[in-house]
Amino acid sequence: MCKFVISGGQALKGELTVSGSKNAALPIIAAAILAEGPCTIENIPDIADVQSMLDILRKLGADIDELGNNTIRIDAAKVASHEATFDLVSTLRGSYYLIGAFLARFGRAIVSLPGGCKLGTRPIDQHLKGFQALGVDVEEAYGKVTANAVSEDGLLRANNIYLDVVSVGATINLMLAACKAVGQTVIENCAREPHVVDVANFLNSMGAKIRGAGTDIIKITGVPRLHGVEMYSIIPDQIEAGTYMIAAAATGGDVTIRNIIPRHQESLTAKLQEMNIGVEEGEDWIRIYDSGKVSVANVKTLPYPGFPTDMQPQITVLLSQADGTSKITESVTDFRFQYTEELKRMGADITVNGKMAMVSGPKCLKGTIVRTPDLRGGAALVIAALMAEGDTVIQDVQIIDRGYDNIVGKLRHVGARIERVEDDN
Ligand code: EPU
């Protein structure tokens, strides 16, 4: 167990660089199971979730070389098992991508059900419905998914799939499963997140035929084999970038964030401008600077290109400094407001009612002891601590390490007073 000790009140100033995208890296590592040769991938973030996914592949028999400079080579030729047991996958929700990858490679999969952040019920019925449409017999029971292609040749059969819910996980999992299916699969009502496009690009660089990623209709023409990849570079992490943009704004700082795709940040950039925060952008950087008083704003989370649910906790912290009341509506996950209880202990004025929160400000936040409820809730507490008066202790920060590469080093680089301490309790 680890904690952060943060002394607030310091305006962040300088430059920091964003790492590769967690939610692209996890399925891309799983996708490497489909290649008949080695895949070299760069801009891999050094985070706990990625290490967990690499460990799973190693235990399945893959050779993984860490080549330095955030680059890895995965050779999955020796993977012979289509089974990922609970001890392998328990902490990692992204491990459900192994179902799609195993189905495409072996025509069968046994994968224990995922862990990850507690954000409500988070069913995977759309993944399972899609696999069934591709000619797979699926059973979800006793905490695991067992899936078997019904055809004698073990290959999946293309089909038309309409997703009832816009789901990043289902869209990517079905792309994985369908890329070696016989015929053309059409998935409608797809998620359009940048990481969906990144996974499609990676699979296409292996020889897959996927068109339309980034729109709500994706067409996949199955191919018999997929080859290795000489070099693929993962996109920058949209949510890590957004978290530092808000940290800069919340501390009244002036920070230039590099290795960023400004188009991916548009919903956040527009909201920050509406809130009177200074934003300047170039080809691969965004500068955030304080332009005065934070204005109130209403925020509603939506699938991309809407405002990301993964940025909802962080923007709520910033809105606690606005003069007046802002409304935050969560419409992607079932429940994502646990962090508000911790924020209230720091002095924030927040009322949660179902999927809506009202935050009134400006409130002076004060340092105290708080606990990380989930990954992005933890990031929000870090931002709150950076702007609070006095010292804040944030417990259970190993949850934050799941998704933020070197958060302590990066924040210290722009002037934050943050330390990681081993927690004896
Ligand atoms: N849903 C269903 N059925 C399904 C799939 C989804 O009802 O079969 C509903 C659930 O209510 C779920 C919502 O749709 O909460 C969104 O699901 P989606 O599949 O889009 O999300 P996910 O795969 O559970 C991924 C990210 C999350 C991120 C969401 C939304 C990974 C490993 N996780 O989760 O990331 O919040 O997409 O963008 O990629 C995080 O990084 O902190 C994180 C939680």
JSON list of C-alpha atoms in Angstrom, two decimals, residues 169-268:
[
{"chain": "A", "resi": 169, "resn": "GLY", "atom": "CA", "xyz": [-15.07, -2.59, -24.81]},
{"chain": "A", "resi": 170, "resn": "ALA", "atom": "CA", "xyz": [-17.64, -4.38, -27.00]},
{"chain": "A", "resi": 171, "resn": "THR", "atom": "CA", "xyz": [-16.59, -2.50, -30.16]},
{"chain": "A", "resi": 172, "resn": "ILE", "atom": "CA", "xyz": [-12.93, -3.43, -29.69]},
{"chain": "A", "resi": 173, "resn": "ASN", "atom": "CA", "xyz": [-13.59, -7.00, -28.55]},
{"chain": "A", "resi": 174, "resn": "LEU", "atom": "CA", "xyz": [-15.77, -7.66, -31.60]},
{"chain": "A", "resi": 175, "resn": "MET", "atom": "CA", "xyz": [-13.15, -6.15, -33.94]},
{"chain": "A", "resi": 176, "resn": "LEU", "atom": "CA", "xyz": [-10.62, -8.56, -32.43]},
{"chain": "A", "resi": 177, "resn": "ALA", "atom": "CA", "xyz": [-12.92, -11.58, -32.78]},
{"chain": "A", "resi": 178, "resn": "ALA", "atom": "CA", "xyz": [-14.08, -10.71, -36.31]},
{"chain": "A", "resi": 179, "resn": "CYS", "atom": "CA", "xyz": [-10.79, -9.95, -38.00]},
{"chain": "A", "resi": 180, "resn": "LYS", "atom": "CA", "xyz": [-10.20, -13.62, -38.89]},
{"chain": "A", "resi": 181, "resn": "ALA", "atom": "CA", "xyz": [-13.89, -14.58, -39.28]},
{"chain": "A", "resi": 182, "resn": "VAL", "atom": "CA", "xyz": [-15.12, -15.91, -42.61]},
{"chain": "A", "resi": 183, "resn": "GLY", "atom": "CA", "xyz": [-16.83, -13.07, -44.55]},
{"chain": "A", "resi": 184, "resn": "GLN", "atom": "CA", "xyz": [-17.59, -9.43, -43.79]},
{"chain": "A", "resi": 185, "resn": "THR", "atom": "CA", "xyz": [-18.78, -8.36, -40.34]},
{"chain": "A", "resi": 186, "resn": "VAL", "atom": "CA", "xyz": [-20.60, -5.06, -39.95]},
{"chain": "A", "resi": 187, "resn": "ILE", "atom": "CA", "xyz": [-20.83, -3.56, -36.45]},
{"chain": "A", "resi": 188, "resn": "GLU", "atom": "CA", "xyz": [-23.29, -0.69, -36.03]},
{"chain": "A", "resi": 189, "resn": "ASN", "atom": "CA", "xyz": [-23.63, 1.87, -33.22]},
{"chain": "A", "resi": 190, "resn": "CYS", "atom": "CA", "xyz": [-19.91, 1.54, -32.49]},
{"chain": "A", "resi": 191, "resn": "ALA", "atom": "CA", "xyz": [-17.88, 3.56, -30.01]},
{"chain": "A", "resi": 192, "resn": "ARG", "atom": "CA", "xyz": [-15.77, 6.20, -31.79]},
{"chain": "A", "resi": 193, "resn": "GLU", "atom": "CA", "xyz": [-13.08, 6.79, -29.15]},
{"chain": "A", "resi": 194, "resn": "PRO", "atom": "CA", "xyz": [-9.53, 7.50, -30.38]},
{"chain": "A", "resi": 195, "resn": "HIS", "atom": "CA", "xyz": [-8.37, 4.21, -28.84]},
{"chain": "A", "resi": 196, "resn": "VAL", "atom": "CA", "xyz": [-10.91, 2.27, -30.95]},
{"chain": "A", "resi": 197, "resn": "VAL", "atom": "CA", "xyz": [-9.26, 3.81, -34.03]},
{"chain": "A", "resi": 198, "resn": "ASP", "atom": "CA", "xyz": [-5.79, 3.03, -32.65]},
{"chain": "A", "resi": 199, "resn": "VAL", "atom": "CA", "xyz": [-6.62, -0.66, -32.15]},
{"chain": "A", "resi": 200, "resn": "ALA", "atom": "CA", "xyz": [-8.08, -0.85, -35.68]},
{"chain": "A", "resi": 201, "resn": "ASN", "atom": "CA", "xyz": [-4.91, 0.76, -37.07]},
{"chain": "A", "resi": 202, "resn": "PHE", "atom": "CA", "xyz": [-2.75, -1.75, -35.20]},
{"chain": "A", "resi": 203, "resn": "LEU", "atom": "CA", "xyz": [-4.80, -4.70, -36.47]},
{"chain": "A", "resi": 204, "resn": "ASN", "atom": "CA", "xyz": [-4.66, -3.29, -40.01]},
{"chain": "A", "resi": 205, "resn": "SER", "atom": "CA", "xyz": [-0.87, -3.03, -39.72]},
{"chain": "A", "resi": 206, "resn": "MET", "atom": "CA", "xyz": [-0.99, -6.81, -38.98]},
{"chain": "A", "resi": 207, "resn": "GLY", "atom": "CA", "xyz": [-2.90, -7.35, -42.25]},
{"chain": "A", "resi": 208, "resn": "ALA", "atom": "CA", "xyz": [-6.49, -7.08, -40.98]},
{"chain": "A", "resi": 209, "resn": "LYS", "atom": "CA", "xyz": [-9.10, -5.39, -43.17]},
{"chain": "A", "resi": 210, "resn": "ILE", "atom": "CA", "xyz": [-11.01, -3.01, -40.91]},
{"chain": "A", "resi": 211, "resn": "ARG", "atom": "CA", "xyz": [-12.72, 0.10, -42.30]},
{"chain": "A", "resi": 212, "resn": "GLY", "atom": "CA", "xyz": [-14.77, 2.79, -40.61]},
{"chain": "A", "resi": 213, "resn": "ALA", "atom": "CA", "xyz": [-13.16, 2.88, -37.15]},
{"chain": "A", "resi": 214, "resn": "GLY", "atom": "CA", "xyz": [-13.87, 6.34, -35.73]},
{"chain": "A", "resi": 215, "resn": "THR", "atom": "CA", "xyz": [-17.39, 6.32, -37.22]},
{"chain": "A", "resi": 216, "resn": "ASP", "atom": "CA", "xyz": [-20.40, 4.45, -35.85]},
{"chain": "A", "resi": 217, "resn": "ILE", "atom": "CA", "xyz": [-20.24, 1.71, -38.50]},
{"chain": "A", "resi": 218, "resn": "ILE", "atom": "CA", "xyz": [-17.20, -0.56, -38.69]},
{"chain": "A", "resi": 219, "resn": "LYS", "atom": "CA", "xyz": [-16.77, -3.14, -41.47]},
{"chain": "A", "resi": 220, "resn": "ILE", "atom": "CA", "xyz": [-14.35, -6.00, -41.02]},
{"chain": "A", "resi": 221, "resn": "THR", "atom": "CA", "xyz": [-13.47, -8.38, -43.83]},
{"chain": "A", "resi": 222, "resn": "GLY", "atom": "CA", "xyz": [-11.98, -11.51, -42.29]},
{"chain": "A", "resi": 223, "resn": "VAL", "atom": "CA", "xyz": [-8.49, -12.60, -43.38]},
{"chain": "A", "resi": 224, "resn": "PRO", "atom": "CA", "xyz": [-6.98, -16.08, -42.80]},
{"chain": "A", "resi": 225, "resn": "ARG", "atom": "CA", "xyz": [-3.71, -14.89, -41.23]},
{"chain": "A", "resi": 226, "resn": "LEU", "atom": "CA", "xyz": [-2.27, -11.87, -39.47]},
{"chain": "A", "resi": 227, "resn": "HIS", "atom": "CA", "xyz": [1.44, -11.10, -39.50]},
{"chain": "A", "resi": 228, "resn": "GLY", "atom": "CA", "xyz": [3.84, -9.41, -37.06]},
{"chain": "A", "resi": 229, "resn": "VAL", "atom": "CA", "xyz": [4.38, -5.66, -36.96]},
{"chain": "A", "resi": 230, "resn": "GLU", "atom": "CA", "xyz": [7.77, -4.00, -37.38]},
{"chain": "A", "resi": 231, "resn": "MET", "atom": "CA", "xyz": [6.91, -0.91, -35.35]},
{"chain": "A", "resi": 232, "resn": "TYR", "atom": "CA", "xyz": [3.65, 0.54, -34.10]},
{"chain": "A", "resi": 233, "resn": "SER", "atom": "CA", "xyz": [3.35, 3.67, -31.98]},
{"chain": "A", "resi": 234, "resn": "ILE", "atom": "CA", "xyz": [0.48, 3.95, -29.51]},
{"chain": "A", "resi": 235, "resn": "ILE", "atom": "CA", "xyz": [-1.46, 7.25, -29.43]},
{"chain": "A", "resi": 236, "resn": "PRO", "atom": "CA", "xyz": [-1.00, 9.62, -26.48]},
{"chain": "A", "resi": 237, "resn": "ASP", "atom": "CA", "xyz": [-3.29, 9.12, -23.48]},
{"chain": "A", "resi": 238, "resn": "GLN", "atom": "CA", "xyz": [-6.26, 11.46, -23.85]},
{"chain": "A", "resi": 239, "resn": "ILE", "atom": "CA", "xyz": [-7.26, 11.14, -20.18]},
{"chain": "A", "resi": 240, "resn": "GLU", "atom": "CA", "xyz": [-3.77, 11.58, -18.73]},
{"chain": "A", "resi": 241, "resn": "ALA", "atom": "CA", "xyz": [-3.43, 14.71, -20.89]},
{"chain": "A", "resi": 242, "resn": "GLY", "atom": "CA", "xyz": [-6.82, 16.00, -19.74]},
{"chain": "A", "resi": 243, "resn": "THR", "atom": "CA", "xyz": [-5.97, 15.34, -16.09]},
{"chain": "A", "resi": 244, "resn": "TYR", "atom": "CA", "xyz": [-2.83, 17.51, -16.35]},
{"chain": "A", "resi": 245, "resn": "MET", "atom": "CA", "xyz": [-4.76, 20.20, -18.24]},
{"chain": "A", "resi": 246, "resn": "ILE", "atom": "CA", "xyz": [-7.18, 20.44, -15.33]},
{"chain": "A", "resi": 247, "resn": "ALA", "atom": "CA", "xyz": [-4.39, 20.27, -12.72]},
{"chain": "A", "resi": 248, "resn": "ALA", "atom": "CA", "xyz": [-2.75, 23.27, -14.43]},
{"chain": "A", "resi": 249, "resn": "ALA", "atom": "CA", "xyz": [-6.03, 25.20, -14.48]},
{"chain": "A", "resi": 250, "resn": "ALA", "atom": "CA", "xyz": [-6.98, 24.27, -10.91]},
{"chain": "A", "resi": 251, "resn": "THR", "atom": "CA", "xyz": [-3.70, 25.54, -9.47]},
{"chain": "A", "resi": 252, "resn": "GLY", "atom": "CA", "xyz": [-3.85, 28.77, -11.50]},
{"chain": "A", "resi": 253, "resn": "GLY", "atom": "CA", "xyz": [-0.70, 27.62, -13.27]},
{"chain": "A", "resi": 254, "resn": "ASP", "atom": "CA", "xyz": [0.82, 27.83, -16.72]},
{"chain": "A", "resi": 255, "resn": "VAL", "atom": "CA", "xyz": [1.71, 24.42, -18.16]},
{"chain": "A", "resi": 256, "resn": "THR", "atom": "CA", "xyz": [2.45, 23.26, -21.70]},
{"chain": "A", "resi": 257, "resn": "ILE", "atom": "CA", "xyz": [1.49, 19.63, -22.20]},
{"chain": "A", "resi": 258, "resn": "ARG", "atom": "CA", "xyz": [3.38, 17.86, -24.98]},
{"chain": "A", "resi": 259, "resn": "ASN", "atom": "CA", "xyz": [2.90, 14.62, -26.99]},
{"chain": "A", "resi": 260, "resn": "ILE", "atom": "CA", "xyz": [-0.80, 15.33, -27.22]},
{"chain": "A", "resi": 261, "resn": "ILE", "atom": "CA", "xyz": [-3.36, 15.17, -30.06]},
{"chain": "A", "resi": 262, "resn": "PRO", "atom": "CA", "xyz": [-5.34, 18.40, -29.52]},
{"chain": "A", "resi": 263, "resn": "ARG", "atom": "CA", "xyz": [-8.31, 17.06, -31.56]},
{"chain": "A", "resi": 264, "resn": "HIS", "atom": "CA", "xyz": [-8.80, 14.29, -28.96]},
{"chain": "A", "resi": 265, "resn": "GLN", "atom": "CA", "xyz": [-9.10, 16.91, -26.21]},
{"chain": "A", "resi": 266, "resn": "GLU", "atom": "CA", "xyz": [-11.72, 19.08, -27.97]},
{"chain": "A", "resi": 267, "resn": "SER", "atom": "CA", "xyz": [-14.67, 18.46, -25.63]},
{"chain": "A", "resi": 268, "resn": "LEU", "atom": "CA", "xyz": [-12.47, 19.32, -22.64]}
]
